RNA sequence: GUGGUUGUAGCUCAGUUGGUUAGAGCAUCAGAUUGUGGUUCUGAGGGUCGUGGGUUCGAGACCCAUCAUCCACCCCA
């Protein structure tokens, strides 16, 4: 006998949790469809080579790899040994593993587009809501299996796509009743900054460091930059850059003064203000030049969403990528996309108690079981109610009333229908509202038309 | 991958410098109550003390390892 358990960082979801998660999924899906996106699902596993090299060095380490079958087969033993030796050196080997669990939804989507670009109508707008897996160490808001909900559009360079994505973020979080901050920045601005601070190869070091500003503070960021070899004059520039505060327009114009000599930076600034002008009243939408985003395939505007009410990592992120399918041999399909982290959204909604009370949709009516013949009669009436789309169940055995009432309480069932010996003989039934404690006896033939209030 | 925290009944947790047969509340089940629940009262069941080693006359407690948990770092949703 083994003690039952589930792998680290994974969870079972009971009925209540599934319902609440369903509420989040539905909210997100409704908005996705409202904006004209179509669903897509891809396999849980991809060929390993589809995934490796797409998420940076750190990302590669976090990909869950699947061991090949048949390694122990005598005819494979030499190959298996060799493959294992390669694995010990940190090299992937097809003879050991050639498949892996999906790490996000964007790369599988790019793979799908590359495979099917001949059949798709562009711009192709898809949404996808599926689990992804990361071999990370679990902590607050971080799981090894979690759901992402992505929208992406490919085959269009229009900034209207980014405008709409801000709209999607805004609408979803508004519907969920959450106060969030939608931060927007441009990779173009970041690379212009990097160009002034030693060149494009400095981009990663710089962005990783400044991204931590609100977390570790200016001094620590400067320390980190210095340790990466940033010179004092460049450091001063970055400090001025990070010091830009104020309302969005002011920030943008001050950044223009600072980096305006760079055409690339001007482009980035212009794109941000273009998107902002479509959302004049959107609360929490702000330009944030410290925003970096880890994934190295972003090329234009980038987004990130954080809760203003709870301490939690980002609830979503995304941006523009100009050549994602190029990784799969199909160039010139630009795109943009954003992602929602359902599990983190769940944790925040739970912490703030923002789930609506009526998201519980269990059984509405419990038929009591009062004996063999009584139950048989009750069953027929129950089926009639089910035909009217009322959620019913009948107690599984003829237990004491006490027990059946307690069962109804536990499952928060609002109504009981009792057909006992007397009722059966008289052609009646008792309908009881369990929340009010009121009951009435009605002719059983009126049950099928009975209105069960508020359940 | 690095560092720390916690792990005792189904759940939440007590358990003294190592000392007899490991406790409480809630939950469960039974009864008080053979057709009316949520309250109350009585009683019962339920523990390899995460797992495996070690120290000791003696370990739930101390040491080592391991697994899980939560938290931080790295990174990220």
JSON list of C-alpha atoms (C1' of nucleotides) in Angstrom, two decimals, chain A residues 3 8 134 137 139-143 146 208 215 293-294 311 314-316 344 401 405 409-410 420-421 423 432 434 437 439, chain B residues 1-4 27-38 40 48 50-51 68-77:
[
{"chain": "A", "resi": 3, "resn": "UNK", "atom": "CA", "xyz": [0.26, 6.50, 0.93]},
{"chain": "A", "resi": 8, "resn": "UNK", "atom": "CA", "xyz": [4.76, 18.72, -5.56]},
{"chain": "A", "resi": 134, "resn": "UNK", "atom": "CA", "xyz": [6.95, 24.43, -14.86]},
{"chain": "A", "resi": 137, "resn": "UNK", "atom": "CA", "xyz": [9.94, 25.37, -6.71]},
{"chain": "A", "resi": 139, "resn": "UNK", "atom": "CA", "xyz": [5.74, 29.23, -3.29]},
{"chain": "A", "resi": 140, "resn": "UNK", "atom": "CA", "xyz": [3.08, 31.89, -2.87]},
{"chain": "A", "resi": 141, "resn": "UNK", "atom": "CA", "xyz": [1.21, 32.22, -6.16]},
{"chain": "A", "resi": 142, "resn": "UNK", "atom": "CA", "xyz": [3.53, 29.78, -7.86]},
{"chain": "A", "resi": 143, "resn": "UNK", "atom": "CA", "xyz": [2.53, 26.27, -8.83]},
{"chain": "A", "resi": 146, "resn": "UNK", "atom": "CA", "xyz": [-1.31, 26.10, -13.47]},
{"chain": "A", "resi": 208, "resn": "UNK", "atom": "CA", "xyz": [16.66, 42.44, -15.27]},
{"chain": "A", "resi": 215, "resn": "UNK", "atom": "CA", "xyz": [11.14, 45.55, -5.00]},
{"chain": "A", "resi": 293, "resn": "UNK", "atom": "CA", "xyz": [9.32, 41.11, -19.03]},
{"chain": "A", "resi": 294, "resn": "UNK", "atom": "CA", "xyz": [11.62, 38.16, -19.11]},
{"chain": "A", "resi": 311, "resn": "UNK", "atom": "CA", "xyz": [0.51, 41.18, -2.51]},
{"chain": "A", "resi": 314, "resn": "UNK", "atom": "CA", "xyz": [1.90, 39.54, -11.82]},
{"chain": "A", "resi": 315, "resn": "UNK", "atom": "CA", "xyz": [-1.60, 38.41, -12.76]},
{"chain": "A", "resi": 316, "resn": "UNK", "atom": "CA", "xyz": [-0.84, 38.55, -16.43]},
{"chain": "A", "resi": 344, "resn": "UNK", "atom": "CA", "xyz": [-3.15, 33.80, -9.11]},
{"chain": "A", "resi": 401, "resn": "UNK", "atom": "CA", "xyz": [-35.64, 12.15, 8.34]},
{"chain": "A", "resi": 405, "resn": "UNK", "atom": "CA", "xyz": [-32.34, 16.91, 6.47]},
{"chain": "A", "resi": 409, "resn": "UNK", "atom": "CA", "xyz": [-27.98, 21.18, 4.98]},
{"chain": "A", "resi": 410, "resn": "UNK", "atom": "CA", "xyz": [-24.49, 20.01, 4.18]},
{"chain": "A", "resi": 420, "resn": "UNK", "atom": "CA", "xyz": [-44.30, 9.57, 2.54]},
{"chain": "A", "resi": 421, "resn": "UNK", "atom": "CA", "xyz": [-46.97, 6.97, 3.10]},
{"chain": "A", "resi": 423, "resn": "UNK", "atom": "CA", "xyz": [-48.86, 11.75, 0.94]},
{"chain": "A", "resi": 432, "resn": "UNK", "atom": "CA", "xyz": [-40.35, 22.59, 2.31]},
{"chain": "A", "resi": 434, "resn": "UNK", "atom": "CA", "xyz": [-35.25, 24.68, 4.12]},
{"chain": "A", "resi": 437, "resn": "UNK", "atom": "CA", "xyz": [-38.26, 26.51, 7.57]},
{"chain": "A", "resi": 439, "resn": "UNK", "atom": "CA", "xyz": [-43.52, 24.02, 4.29]},
{"chain": "B", "resi": 1, "resn": "G", "atom": "C1'", "xyz": [18.97, 25.39, -8.38]},
{"chain": "B", "resi": 2, "resn": "U", "atom": "C1'", "xyz": [20.06, 28.19, -3.15]},
{"chain": "B", "resi": 3, "resn": "G", "atom": "C1'", "xyz": [18.36, 29.40, 1.92]},
{"chain": "B", "resi": 4, "resn": "G", "atom": "C1'", "xyz": [14.81, 29.09, 5.88]},
{"chain": "B", "resi": 27, "resn": "A", "atom": "C1'", "xyz": [-16.06, 17.13, 12.12]},
{"chain": "B", "resi": 28, "resn": "U", "atom": "C1'", "xyz": [-17.91, 11.82, 11.77]},
{"chain": "B", "resi": 29, "resn": "C", "atom": "C1'", "xyz": [-21.03, 7.84, 13.72]},
{"chain": "B", "resi": 30, "resn": "A", "atom": "C1'", "xyz": [-24.68, 6.11, 17.42]},
{"chain": "B", "resi": 31, "resn": "G", "atom": "C1'", "xyz": [-28.34, 7.35, 21.08]},
{"chain": "B", "resi": 32, "resn": "A", "atom": "C1'", "xyz": [-31.74, 10.99, 23.67]},
{"chain": "B", "resi": 33, "resn": "U", "atom": "C1'", "xyz": [-35.89, 11.77, 19.17]},
{"chain": "B", "resi": 34, "resn": "U", "atom": "C1'", "xyz": [-39.95, 5.30, 14.74]},
{"chain": "B", "resi": 35, "resn": "G", "atom": "C1'", "xyz": [-42.52, 11.84, 9.88]},
{"chain": "B", "resi": 36, "resn": "U", "atom": "C1'", "xyz": [-39.38, 17.40, 10.33]},
{"chain": "B", "resi": 37, "resn": "G", "atom": "C1'", "xyz": [-32.93, 19.75, 9.83]},
{"chain": "B", "resi": 38, "resn": "G", "atom": "C1'", "xyz": [-29.50, 23.90, 11.63]},
{"chain": "B", "resi": 40, "resn": "U", "atom": "C1'", "xyz": [-28.57, 21.08, 23.00]},
{"chain": "B", "resi": 48, "resn": "U", "atom": "C1'", "xyz": [2.97, 3.42, 11.77]},
{"chain": "B", "resi": 50, "resn": "G", "atom": "C1'", "xyz": [5.34, 12.53, 7.42]},
{"chain": "B", "resi": 51, "resn": "U", "atom": "C1'", "xyz": [9.01, 8.40, 6.19]},
{"chain": "B", "resi": 68, "resn": "A", "atom": "C1'", "xyz": [5.85, 17.01, 1.63]},
{"chain": "B", "resi": 69, "resn": "U", "atom": "C1'", "xyz": [4.36, 22.20, 3.07]},
{"chain": "B", "resi": 70, "resn": "C", "atom": "C1'", "xyz": [4.71, 27.33, 3.42]},
{"chain": "B", "resi": 71, "resn": "C", "atom": "C1'", "xyz": [8.10, 31.47, 2.72]},
{"chain": "B", "resi": 72, "resn": "A", "atom": "C1'", "xyz": [12.27, 34.13, 0.50]},
{"chain": "B", "resi": 73, "resn": "C", "atom": "C1'", "xyz": [16.09, 34.29, -3.51]},
{"chain": "B", "resi": 74, "resn": "C", "atom": "C1'", "xyz": [16.68, 33.20, -8.85]},
{"chain": "B", "resi": 75, "resn": "C", "atom": "C1'", "xyz": [13.01, 33.46, -12.27]},
{"chain": "B", "resi": 76, "resn": "C", "atom": "C1'", "xyz": [8.06, 33.96, -13.38]},
{"chain": "B", "resi": 77, "resn": "A", "atom": "C1'", "xyz": [1.59, 33.55, -14.32]}
]
